[in-house]
Amino acid sequence: MKTQAGTCRRAGALITAAAAVGAVVALPGQAVAAEGAIPPYTFDSSAQRIQGAASSSDAVELQTGQTYRDTLKKNGKVYYRVNLDRQNAYVSVVAVPKAGGKVEYGDGFKVSMQDGSGTECGDQQANFSSSEYTRPLAAYARRIVDGDSSTCRRAGAHYVLVERESKASTDDWELEIRYASEPVLKKAGPTELPDVWASGTPGPPAGGPQPRQGGSGVHDATSLTQGEWRSDIRPGQTLFYRVPVDWGQQLFATAELGSSATGDEYIGHALVLSLENPALGHVDENTVSYSGKPSTLALDALRPVAHENRRSYDEATSGMRFAGWYYLSATLNPEMAKEYGDKPVPLTLRVSLRGDAKPGPGYDGDPGQFSVTADDKEAAEKGASGARAAERSDAMRVVAAAGIGSGTVLLLGLGGWTLVARRRAA
């Protein structure tokens, strides 16, 4: 009985340890901002800190599935490396300037991808074109092997160049970098864009506004589905949301600032609403002024998500090139605090999805993030953030591993006790 009691105590300790692992995993991963302060941009907590190189020869290699962080100096220029085979590749950069800083028209950055001969494969610029205050900006570089072009089709090392295009800003910018690959098609699909498509704005979603506060970064963006969603936004704050949009569906989004009872001063570019695609390439943005009355802005009517959209020279059309999570960000002008007080302003987002989901274009491989799954739809219905969904997945893996490990040890312990008991009986 002494041996059995000792085994039971060890088993209890193992079960307690497994429970402790689960408790630790369940703890929230985001720090709570100081009371009264605007939450800073939420970077991916798993991001690896790297340093971009001044020369392509010294560039750090990026891996898919890993998020990276770096710092970009004013007038800076840094290189990263990706090794490509026969796949489409996207490297996105979210630039996060210092909160409260000043910028001028045209300030921004450019990200481009080059092959080993220096040929540019695809680039995008992100600039402050409609505001004089800082906010996160996103853009991507790309290499596409689908289609008839022979440019940038060879396998091997490719280089991603990120460079500042700044005039007024003297602050360093923090960067959040991601690299994603997209399979090619099994066989070529349609290449011509339809001449006629439904561009009329649908009516407002039914059901009335529901509370759903936005996140503080791409990583913890709040999931939305079709509907009317209510948040509170502070002057100088940027809120992030994400919407799953499947093949053949059209996304429509409007933002409304609620009225104020404390003034009627005019604020130009009071709110900026921006849209990025699943690879975090910039698609569209709009801005609206404010004078104490309700003010509404809408993103331009966008084509249905389709593979052939990527052949368009129009950035808004080209950006609607694949299914997946599309990201909305709303930024409130910090000048609002001087005229209307540094307090939350009611923000209403209205999201509409037109059209039924269609089959994908026929990828030669797993589309990964360029698809909409049943779990994505459930997350959108429940309003789960991207960070929480990732933490839940990680937690389940850790708990499963801990359960398997502790269960194995427990079975070994019980087996050993049984063997000893049998020997003593013999």
PDB file of N, CA, C and O in Angstrom, residues 112-182:
ATOM      1  N   SER A 112       9.691  46.717 -52.406  1.00  0.00           N
ATOM      2  CA  SER A 112       9.801  46.113 -53.729  1.00  0.00           C
ATOM      3  C   SER A 112      10.553  44.800 -53.624  1.00  0.00           C
ATOM      4  O   SER A 112      11.297  44.560 -52.671  1.00  0.00           O
ATOM      5  N   MET A 113      10.353  43.927 -54.646  1.00  0.00           N
ATOM      6  CA  MET A 113      11.068  42.654 -54.713  1.00  0.00           C
ATOM      7  C   MET A 113      11.849  42.594 -56.013  1.00  0.00           C
ATOM      8  O   MET A 113      11.346  42.977 -57.075  1.00  0.00           O
ATOM      9  N   GLN A 114      13.084  42.120 -55.918  1.00  0.00           N
ATOM     10  CA  GLN A 114      13.975  42.029 -57.070  1.00  0.00           C
ATOM     11  C   GLN A 114      14.525  40.612 -57.173  1.00  0.00           C
ATOM     12  O   GLN A 114      14.720  39.936 -56.157  1.00  0.00           O
ATOM     13  N   ASP A 115      14.791  40.179 -58.422  1.00  0.00           N
ATOM     14  CA  ASP A 115      15.460  38.892 -58.569  1.00  0.00           C
ATOM     15  C   ASP A 115      16.972  39.078 -58.493  1.00  0.00           C
ATOM     16  O   ASP A 115      17.461  40.181 -58.237  1.00  0.00           O
ATOM     17  N   GLY A 116      17.715  37.997 -58.716  1.00  0.00           N
ATOM     18  CA  GLY A 116      19.163  38.062 -58.567  1.00  0.00           C
ATOM     19  C   GLY A 116      19.861  38.970 -59.551  1.00  0.00           C
ATOM     20  O   GLY A 116      21.014  39.376 -59.315  1.00  0.00           O
ATOM     21  N   SER A 117      19.176  39.337 -60.654  1.00  0.00           N
ATOM     22  CA  SER A 117      19.782  40.239 -61.637  1.00  0.00           C
ATOM     23  C   SER A 117      19.398  41.691 -61.409  1.00  0.00           C
ATOM     24  O   SER A 117      19.782  42.565 -62.186  1.00  0.00           O
ATOM     25  N   GLY A 118      18.617  41.947 -60.361  1.00  0.00           N
ATOM     26  CA  GLY A 118      18.195  43.310 -60.067  1.00  0.00           C
ATOM     27  C   GLY A 118      16.906  43.716 -60.748  1.00  0.00           C
ATOM     28  O   GLY A 118      16.462  44.859 -60.599  1.00  0.00           O
ATOM     29  N   THR A 119      16.269  42.796 -61.480  1.00  0.00           N
ATOM     30  CA  THR A 119      14.996  43.096 -62.126  1.00  0.00           C
ATOM     31  C   THR A 119      13.899  43.206 -61.079  1.00  0.00           C
ATOM     32  O   THR A 119      13.762  42.329 -60.224  1.00  0.00           O
ATOM     33  N   GLU A 120      13.119  44.282 -61.139  1.00  0.00           N
ATOM     34  CA  GLU A 120      12.054  44.482 -60.162  1.00  0.00           C
ATOM     35  C   GLU A 120      10.844  43.637 -60.539  1.00  0.00           C
ATOM     36  O   GLU A 120      10.348  43.702 -61.653  1.00  0.00           O
ATOM     37  N   CYS A 121      10.360  42.853 -59.561  1.00  0.00           N
ATOM     38  CA  CYS A 121       9.253  41.938 -59.810  1.00  0.00           C
ATOM     39  C   CYS A 121       7.902  42.558 -59.483  1.00  0.00           C
ATOM     40  O   CYS A 121       6.914  42.290 -60.164  1.00  0.00           O
ATOM     41  N   GLY A 122       7.823  43.339 -58.437  1.00  0.00           N
ATOM     42  CA  GLY A 122       6.571  43.969 -58.044  1.00  0.00           C
ATOM     43  C   GLY A 122       6.783  44.825 -56.814  1.00  0.00           C
ATOM     44  O   GLY A 122       7.531  44.450 -55.909  1.00  0.00           O
ATOM     45  N   ASP A 123       6.146  45.984 -56.778  1.00  0.00           N
ATOM     46  CA  ASP A 123       6.352  46.911 -55.669  1.00  0.00           C
ATOM     47  C   ASP A 123       5.038  47.591 -55.309  1.00  0.00           C
ATOM     48  O   ASP A 123       4.066  47.545 -56.056  1.00  0.00           O
ATOM     49  N   GLN A 124       5.046  48.252 -54.170  1.00  0.00           N
ATOM     50  CA  GLN A 124       3.915  49.068 -53.736  1.00  0.00           C
ATOM     51  C   GLN A 124       4.434  50.159 -52.811  1.00  0.00           C
ATOM     52  O   GLN A 124       5.370  49.949 -52.036  1.00  0.00           O
ATOM     53  N   GLN A 125       3.812  51.339 -52.931  1.00  0.00           N
ATOM     54  CA  GLN A 125       4.146  52.459 -52.058  1.00  0.00           C
ATOM     55  C   GLN A 125       2.993  52.725 -51.104  1.00  0.00           C
ATOM     56  O   GLN A 125       1.830  52.529 -51.458  1.00  0.00           O
ATOM     57  N   ALA A 126       3.340  53.155 -49.905  1.00  0.00           N
ATOM     58  CA  ALA A 126       2.339  53.553 -48.914  1.00  0.00           C
ATOM     59  C   ALA A 126       2.700  54.954 -48.440  1.00  0.00           C
ATOM     60  O   ALA A 126       3.807  55.167 -47.950  1.00  0.00           O
ATOM     61  N   ASN A 127       1.772  55.889 -48.624  1.00  0.00           N
ATOM     62  CA  ASN A 127       2.054  57.290 -48.313  1.00  0.00           C
ATOM     63  C   ASN A 127       0.913  57.921 -47.526  1.00  0.00           C
ATOM     64  O   ASN A 127      -0.232  57.488 -47.610  1.00  0.00           O
ATOM     65  N   PHE A 128       1.261  58.961 -46.780  1.00  0.00           N
ATOM     66  CA  PHE A 128       0.248  59.779 -46.113  1.00  0.00           C
ATOM     67  C   PHE A 128      -0.277  60.791 -47.127  1.00  0.00           C
ATOM     68  O   PHE A 128       0.237  61.897 -47.246  1.00  0.00           O
ATOM     69  N   SER A 129      -1.301  60.382 -47.856  1.00  0.00           N
ATOM     70  CA  SER A 129      -1.804  61.228 -48.933  1.00  0.00           C
ATOM     71  C   SER A 129      -2.967  62.108 -48.510  1.00  0.00           C
ATOM     72  O   SER A 129      -3.326  63.046 -49.220  1.00  0.00           O
ATOM     73  N   SER A 130      -3.565  61.825 -47.346  1.00  0.00           N
ATOM     74  CA  SER A 130      -4.769  62.572 -47.001  1.00  0.00           C
ATOM     75  C   SER A 130      -4.812  63.005 -45.545  1.00  0.00           C
ATOM     76  O   SER A 130      -5.860  63.350 -45.035  1.00  0.00           O
ATOM     77  N   SER A 131      -3.694  62.976 -44.859  1.00  0.00           N
ATOM     78  CA  SER A 131      -3.703  63.381 -43.454  1.00  0.00           C
ATOM     79  C   SER A 131      -2.337  63.915 -43.063  1.00  0.00           C
ATOM     80  O   SER A 131      -1.331  63.644 -43.709  1.00  0.00           O
ATOM     81  N   GLU A 132      -2.314  64.701 -41.993  1.00  0.00           N
ATOM     82  CA  GLU A 132      -1.068  65.269 -41.502  1.00  0.00           C
ATOM     83  C   GLU A 132      -0.705  64.695 -40.139  1.00  0.00           C
ATOM     84  O   GLU A 132      -0.012  65.329 -39.350  1.00  0.00           O
ATOM     85  N   TYR A 133      -1.159  63.494 -39.871  1.00  0.00           N
ATOM     86  CA  TYR A 133      -0.847  62.841 -38.610  1.00  0.00           C
ATOM     87  C   TYR A 133      -0.470  61.391 -38.893  1.00  0.00           C
ATOM     88  O   TYR A 133      -0.846  60.813 -39.903  1.00  0.00           O
ATOM     89  N   THR A 134       0.299  60.826 -37.983  1.00  0.00           N
ATOM     90  CA  THR A 134       0.815  59.484 -38.201  1.00  0.00           C
ATOM     91  C   THR A 134      -0.247  58.420 -37.942  1.00  0.00           C
ATOM     92  O   THR A 134      -1.164  58.617 -37.153  1.00  0.00           O
ATOM     93  N   ARG A 135      -0.079  57.325 -38.607  1.00  0.00           N
ATOM     94  CA  ARG A 135      -0.892  56.132 -38.412  1.00  0.00           C
ATOM     95  C   ARG A 135      -0.145  54.975 -39.070  1.00  0.00           C
ATOM     96  O   ARG A 135       0.743  55.195 -39.901  1.00  0.00           O
ATOM     97  N   PRO A 136      -0.449  53.734 -38.711  1.00  0.00           N
ATOM     98  CA  PRO A 136       0.212  52.605 -39.372  1.00  0.00           C
ATOM     99  C   PRO A 136      -0.113  52.558 -40.863  1.00  0.00           C
ATOM    100  O   PRO A 136      -1.250  52.806 -41.278  1.00  0.00           O
ATOM    101  N   LEU A 137       0.893  52.245 -41.666  1.00  0.00           N
ATOM    102  CA  LEU A 137       0.738  52.096 -43.107  1.00  0.00           C
ATOM    103  C   LEU A 137       1.156  50.685 -43.508  1.00  0.00           C
ATOM    104  O   LEU A 137       2.101  50.123 -42.929  1.00  0.00           O
ATOM    105  N   ALA A 138       0.506  50.113 -44.515  1.00  0.00           N
ATOM    106  CA  ALA A 138       0.824  48.760 -44.969  1.00  0.00           C
ATOM    107  C   ALA A 138       1.013  48.746 -46.482  1.00  0.00           C
ATOM    108  O   ALA A 138       0.340  49.464 -47.220  1.00  0.00           O
ATOM    109  N   ALA A 139       1.947  47.909 -46.931  1.00  0.00           N
ATOM    110  CA  ALA A 139       2.194  47.718 -48.361  1.00  0.00           C
ATOM    111  C   ALA A 139       2.889  46.374 -48.538  1.00  0.00           C
ATOM    112  O   ALA A 139       3.431  45.808 -47.586  1.00  0.00           O
ATOM    113  N   TYR A 140       2.879  45.855 -49.787  1.00  0.00           N
ATOM    114  CA  TYR A 140       3.581  44.600 -50.025  1.00  0.00           C
ATOM    115  C   TYR A 140       4.352  44.629 -51.338  1.00  0.00           C
ATOM    116  O   TYR A 140       4.065  45.386 -52.258  1.00  0.00           O
ATOM    117  N   ALA A 141       5.395  43.784 -51.375  1.00  0.00           N
ATOM    118  CA  ALA A 141       6.109  43.473 -52.607  1.00  0.00           C
ATOM    119  C   ALA A 141       5.675  42.089 -53.046  1.00  0.00           C
ATOM    120  O   ALA A 141       5.269  41.259 -52.221  1.00  0.00           O
ATOM    121  N   ARG A 142       5.763  41.809 -54.337  1.00  0.00           N
ATOM    122  CA  ARG A 142       5.273  40.521 -54.806  1.00  0.00           C
ATOM    123  C   ARG A 142       6.059  40.022 -56.014  1.00  0.00           C
ATOM    124  O   ARG A 142       6.642  40.795 -56.768  1.00  0.00           O
ATOM    125  N   ARG A 143       6.042  38.705 -56.151  1.00  0.00           N
ATOM    126  CA  ARG A 143       6.602  38.034 -57.321  1.00  0.00           C
ATOM    127  C   ARG A 143       5.558  37.042 -57.800  1.00  0.00           C
ATOM    128  O   ARG A 143       5.156  36.137 -57.070  1.00  0.00           O
ATOM    129  N   ILE A 144       5.083  37.220 -59.030  1.00  0.00           N
ATOM    130  CA  ILE A 144       4.010  36.413 -59.591  1.00  0.00           C
ATOM    131  C   ILE A 144       4.552  35.603 -60.766  1.00  0.00           C
ATOM    132  O   ILE A 144       5.167  36.164 -61.677  1.00  0.00           O
ATOM    133  N   VAL A 145       4.319  34.283 -60.741  1.00  0.00           N
ATOM    134  CA  VAL A 145       4.773  33.440 -61.853  1.00  0.00           C
ATOM    135  C   VAL A 145       3.612  32.982 -62.724  1.00  0.00           C
ATOM    136  O   VAL A 145       3.824  32.405 -63.780  1.00  0.00           O
ATOM    137  N   ASP A 146       2.367  33.207 -62.271  1.00  0.00           N
ATOM    138  CA  ASP A 146       1.226  32.921 -63.136  1.00  0.00           C
ATOM    139  C   ASP A 146       1.228  33.898 -64.303  1.00  0.00           C
ATOM    140  O   ASP A 146       1.604  35.054 -64.158  1.00  0.00           O
ATOM    141  N   GLY A 147       0.770  33.453 -65.461  1.00  0.00           N
ATOM    142  CA  GLY A 147       0.649  34.369 -66.590  1.00  0.00           C
ATOM    143  C   GLY A 147       1.722  34.149 -67.633  1.00  0.00           C
ATOM    144  O   GLY A 147       2.518  33.210 -67.566  1.00  0.00           O
ATOM    145  N   ASP A 148       1.756  35.056 -68.596  1.00  0.00           N
ATOM    146  CA  ASP A 148       2.631  34.893 -69.755  1.00  0.00           C
ATOM    147  C   ASP A 148       3.985  35.576 -69.593  1.00  0.00           C
ATOM    148  O   ASP A 148       4.902  35.328 -70.368  1.00  0.00           O
ATOM    149  N   SER A 149       4.138  36.446 -68.623  1.00  0.00           N
ATOM    150  CA  SER A 149       5.385  37.195 -68.474  1.00  0.00           C
ATOM    151  C   SER A 149       6.527  36.268 -68.084  1.00  0.00           C
ATOM    152  O   SER A 149       6.357  35.329 -67.298  1.00  0.00           O
ATOM    153  N   SER A 150       7.700  36.534 -68.638  1.00  0.00           N
ATOM    154  CA  SER A 150       8.895  35.742 -68.312  1.00  0.00           C
ATOM    155  C   SER A 150       9.741  36.404 -67.230  1.00  0.00           C
ATOM    156  O   SER A 150      10.772  35.866 -66.822  1.00  0.00           O
ATOM    157  N   THR A 151       9.311  37.548 -66.733  1.00  0.00           N
ATOM    158  CA  THR A 151      10.070  38.284 -65.730  1.00  0.00           C
ATOM    159  C   THR A 151       9.943  37.618 -64.370  1.00  0.00           C
ATOM    160  O   THR A 151       8.863  37.208 -63.960  1.00  0.00           O
ATOM    161  N   CYS A 152      11.064  37.496 -63.671  1.00  0.00           N
ATOM    162  CA  CYS A 152      11.093  37.009 -62.285  1.00  0.00           C
ATOM    163  C   CYS A 152      10.489  35.614 -62.126  1.00  0.00           C
ATOM    164  O   CYS A 152       9.836  35.321 -61.125  1.00  0.00           O
ATOM    165  N   ARG A 153      10.722  34.741 -63.071  1.00  0.00           N
ATOM    166  CA  ARG A 153      10.164  33.395 -62.992  1.00  0.00           C
ATOM    167  C   ARG A 153      11.195  32.366 -62.520  1.00  0.00           C
ATOM    168  O   ARG A 153      10.838  31.217 -62.202  1.00  0.00           O
ATOM    169  N   ARG A 154      12.452  32.715 -62.500  1.00  0.00           N
ATOM    170  CA  ARG A 154      13.482  31.758 -62.126  1.00  0.00           C
ATOM    171  C   ARG A 154      13.478  31.505 -60.620  1.00  0.00           C
ATOM    172  O   ARG A 154      13.206  32.394 -59.822  1.00  0.00           O
ATOM    173  N   ALA A 155      13.790  30.277 -60.254  1.00  0.00           N
ATOM    174  CA  ALA A 155      13.933  29.939 -58.848  1.00  0.00           C
ATOM    175  C   ALA A 155      15.250  30.504 -58.324  1.00  0.00           C
ATOM    176  O   ALA A 155      16.185  30.768 -59.082  1.00  0.00           O
ATOM    177  N   GLY A 156      15.299  30.677 -57.000  1.00  0.00           N
ATOM    178  CA  GLY A 156      16.536  31.171 -56.390  1.00  0.00           C
ATOM    179  C   GLY A 156      16.291  32.349 -55.466  1.00  0.00           C
ATOM    180  O   GLY A 156      15.161  32.645 -55.072  1.00  0.00           O
ATOM    181  N   ALA A 157      17.376  33.021 -55.136  1.00  0.00           N
ATOM    182  CA  ALA A 157      17.306  34.134 -54.187  1.00  0.00           C
ATOM    183  C   ALA A 157      16.636  35.348 -54.815  1.00  0.00           C
ATOM    184  O   ALA A 157      16.927  35.720 -55.960  1.00  0.00           O
ATOM    185  N   HIS A 158      15.710  35.953 -54.077  1.00  0.00           N
ATOM    186  CA  HIS A 158      15.095  37.230 -54.423  1.00  0.00           C
ATOM    187  C   HIS A 158      15.271  38.160 -53.226  1.00  0.00           C
ATOM    188  O   HIS A 158      15.369  37.699 -52.079  1.00  0.00           O
ATOM    189  N   TYR A 159      15.281  39.452 -53.494  1.00  0.00           N
ATOM    190  CA  TYR A 159      15.594  40.424 -52.442  1.00  0.00           C
ATOM    191  C   TYR A 159      14.457  41.432 -52.293  1.00  0.00           C
ATOM    192  O   TYR A 159      13.917  41.926 -53.282  1.00  0.00           O
ATOM    193  N   VAL A 160      14.110  41.684 -51.045  1.00  0.00           N
ATOM    194  CA  VAL A 160      13.052  42.636 -50.717  1.00  0.00           C
ATOM    195  C   VAL A 160      13.711  43.903 -50.199  1.00  0.00           C
ATOM    196  O   VAL A 160      14.483  43.866 -49.240  1.00  0.00           O
ATOM    197  N   LEU A 161      13.384  45.013 -50.839  1.00  0.00           N
ATOM    198  CA  LEU A 161      13.946  46.307 -50.475  1.00  0.00           C
ATOM    199  C   LEU A 161      12.861  47.178 -49.863  1.00  0.00           C
ATOM    200  O   LEU A 161      11.806  47.378 -50.466  1.00  0.00           O
ATOM    201  N   VAL A 162      13.112  47.681 -48.655  1.00  0.00           N
ATOM    202  CA  VAL A 162      12.206  48.608 -47.986  1.00  0.00           C
ATOM    203  C   VAL A 162      12.941  49.924 -47.831  1.00  0.00           C
ATOM    204  O   VAL A 162      14.041  49.974 -47.263  1.00  0.00           O
ATOM    205  N   GLU A 163      12.350  51.011 -48.336  1.00  0.00           N
ATOM    206  CA  GLU A 163      13.021  52.303 -48.291  1.00  0.00           C
ATOM    207  C   GLU A 163      12.044  53.409 -47.941  1.00  0.00           C
ATOM    208  O   GLU A 163      10.900  53.430 -48.393  1.00  0.00           O
ATOM    209  N   ARG A 164      12.511  54.341 -47.110  1.00  0.00           N
ATOM    210  CA  ARG A 164      11.693  55.469 -46.686  1.00  0.00           C
ATOM    211  C   ARG A 164      11.610  56.519 -47.784  1.00  0.00           C
ATOM    212  O   ARG A 164      12.548  56.751 -48.544  1.00  0.00           O
ATOM    213  N   GLU A 165      10.456  57.176 -47.829  1.00  0.00           N
ATOM    214  CA  GLU A 165      10.241  58.321 -48.716  1.00  0.00           C
ATOM    215  C   GLU A 165       9.693  59.440 -47.852  1.00  0.00           C
ATOM    216  O   GLU A 165       8.524  59.793 -47.926  1.00  0.00           O
ATOM    217  N   SER A 166      10.550  59.981 -46.979  1.00  0.00           N
ATOM    218  CA  SER A 166      10.108  60.925 -45.961  1.00  0.00           C
ATOM    219  C   SER A 166      10.653  62.321 -46.220  1.00  0.00           C
ATOM    220  O   SER A 166      11.754  62.491 -46.714  1.00  0.00           O
ATOM    221  N   LYS A 167       9.830  63.302 -45.829  1.00  0.00           N
ATOM    222  CA  LYS A 167      10.216  64.706 -45.950  1.00  0.00           C
ATOM    223  C   LYS A 167      10.305  65.362 -44.578  1.00  0.00           C
ATOM    224  O   LYS A 167      11.311  65.958 -44.228  1.00  0.00           O
ATOM    225  N   ALA A 168       9.234  65.238 -43.805  1.00  0.00           N
ATOM    226  CA  ALA A 168       9.179  65.949 -42.534  1.00  0.00           C
ATOM    227  C   ALA A 168       9.551  65.075 -41.350  1.00  0.00           C
ATOM    228  O   ALA A 168      10.146  65.548 -40.388  1.00  0.00           O
ATOM    229  N   SER A 169       9.194  63.800 -41.400  1.00  0.00           N
ATOM    230  CA  SER A 169       9.371  62.938 -40.239  1.00  0.00           C
ATOM    231  C   SER A 169      10.841  62.653 -39.985  1.00  0.00           C
ATOM    232  O   SER A 169      11.601  62.309 -40.891  1.00  0.00           O
ATOM    233  N   THR A 170      11.248  62.816 -38.736  1.00  0.00           N
ATOM    234  CA  THR A 170      12.625  62.515 -38.345  1.00  0.00           C
ATOM    235  C   THR A 170      12.691  61.303 -37.430  1.00  0.00           C
ATOM    236  O   THR A 170      13.773  60.910 -37.000  1.00  0.00           O
ATOM    237  N   ASP A 171      11.560  60.716 -37.112  1.00  0.00           N
ATOM    238  CA  ASP A 171      11.530  59.579 -36.195  1.00  0.00           C
ATOM    239  C   ASP A 171      11.789  58.277 -36.942  1.00  0.00           C
ATOM    240  O   ASP A 171      11.477  58.134 -38.123  1.00  0.00           O
ATOM    241  N   ASP A 172      12.342  57.304 -36.216  1.00  0.00           N
ATOM    242  CA  ASP A 172      12.447  55.958 -36.752  1.00  0.00           C
ATOM    243  C   ASP A 172      11.060  55.323 -36.784  1.00  0.00           C
ATOM    244  O   ASP A 172      10.200  55.654 -35.962  1.00  0.00           O
ATOM    245  N   TRP A 173      10.860  54.423 -37.708  1.00  0.00           N
ATOM    246  CA  TRP A 173       9.592  53.708 -37.820  1.00  0.00           C
ATOM    247  C   TRP A 173       9.820  52.243 -37.495  1.00  0.00           C
ATOM    248  O   TRP A 173      10.769  51.620 -37.975  1.00  0.00           O
ATOM    249  N   GLU A 174       8.935  51.685 -36.689  1.00  0.00           N
ATOM    250  CA  GLU A 174       8.973  50.251 -36.421  1.00  0.00           C
ATOM    251  C   GLU A 174       8.280  49.507 -37.571  1.00  0.00           C
ATOM    252  O   GLU A 174       7.284  49.981 -38.113  1.00  0.00           O
ATOM    253  N   LEU A 175       8.828  48.352 -37.916  1.00  0.00           N
ATOM    254  CA  LEU A 175       8.295  47.548 -39.018  1.00  0.00           C
ATOM    255  C   LEU A 175       7.833  46.189 -38.508  1.00  0.00           C
ATOM    256  O   LEU A 175       8.483  45.582 -37.656  1.00  0.00           O
ATOM    257  N   GLU A 176       6.707  45.721 -39.053  1.00  0.00           N
ATOM    258  CA  GLU A 176       6.224  44.364 -38.836  1.00  0.00           C
ATOM    259  C   GLU A 176       6.172  43.699 -40.209  1.00  0.00           C
ATOM    260  O   GLU A 176       5.466  44.171 -41.111  1.00  0.00           O
ATOM    261  N   ILE A 177       6.929  42.613 -40.380  1.00  0.00           N
ATOM    262  CA  ILE A 177       7.179  42.032 -41.700  1.00  0.00           C
ATOM    263  C   ILE A 177       6.662  40.600 -41.739  1.00  0.00           C
ATOM    264  O   ILE A 177       6.875  39.819 -40.805  1.00  0.00           O
ATOM    265  N   ARG A 178       5.986  40.254 -42.837  1.00  0.00           N
ATOM    266  CA  ARG A 178       5.465  38.899 -43.037  1.00  0.00           C
ATOM    267  C   ARG A 178       5.738  38.448 -44.469  1.00  0.00           C
ATOM    268  O   ARG A 178       5.690  39.257 -45.398  1.00  0.00           O
ATOM    269  N   TYR A 179       5.999  37.165 -44.615  1.00  0.00           N
ATOM    270  CA  TYR A 179       6.246  36.581 -45.934  1.00  0.00           C
ATOM    271  C   TYR A 179       5.260  35.436 -46.132  1.00  0.00           C
ATOM    272  O   TYR A 179       5.181  34.521 -45.317  1.00  0.00           O
ATOM    273  N   ALA A 180       4.488  35.500 -47.212  1.00  0.00           N
ATOM    274  CA  ALA A 180       3.487  34.480 -47.514  1.00  0.00           C
ATOM    275  C   ALA A 180       3.682  33.995 -48.944  1.00  0.00           C
ATOM    276  O   ALA A 180       4.032  34.772 -49.836  1.00  0.00           O
ATOM    277  N   SER A 181       3.456  32.709 -49.156  1.00  0.00           N
ATOM    278  CA  SER A 181       3.532  32.147 -50.511  1.00  0.00           C
ATOM    279  C   SER A 181       2.155  31.671 -50.943  1.00  0.00           C
ATOM    280  O   SER A 181       1.348  31.223 -50.126  1.00  0.00           O
ATOM    281  N   GLU A 182       1.890  31.765 -52.236  1.00  0.00           N
ATOM    282  CA  GLU A 182       0.610  31.388 -52.826  1.00  0.00           C
ATOM    283  C   GLU A 182       0.867  30.372 -53.930  1.00  0.00           C
ATOM    284  O   GLU A 182       1.696  30.621 -54.819  1.00  0.00           O
TER     285      GLU A 182
END
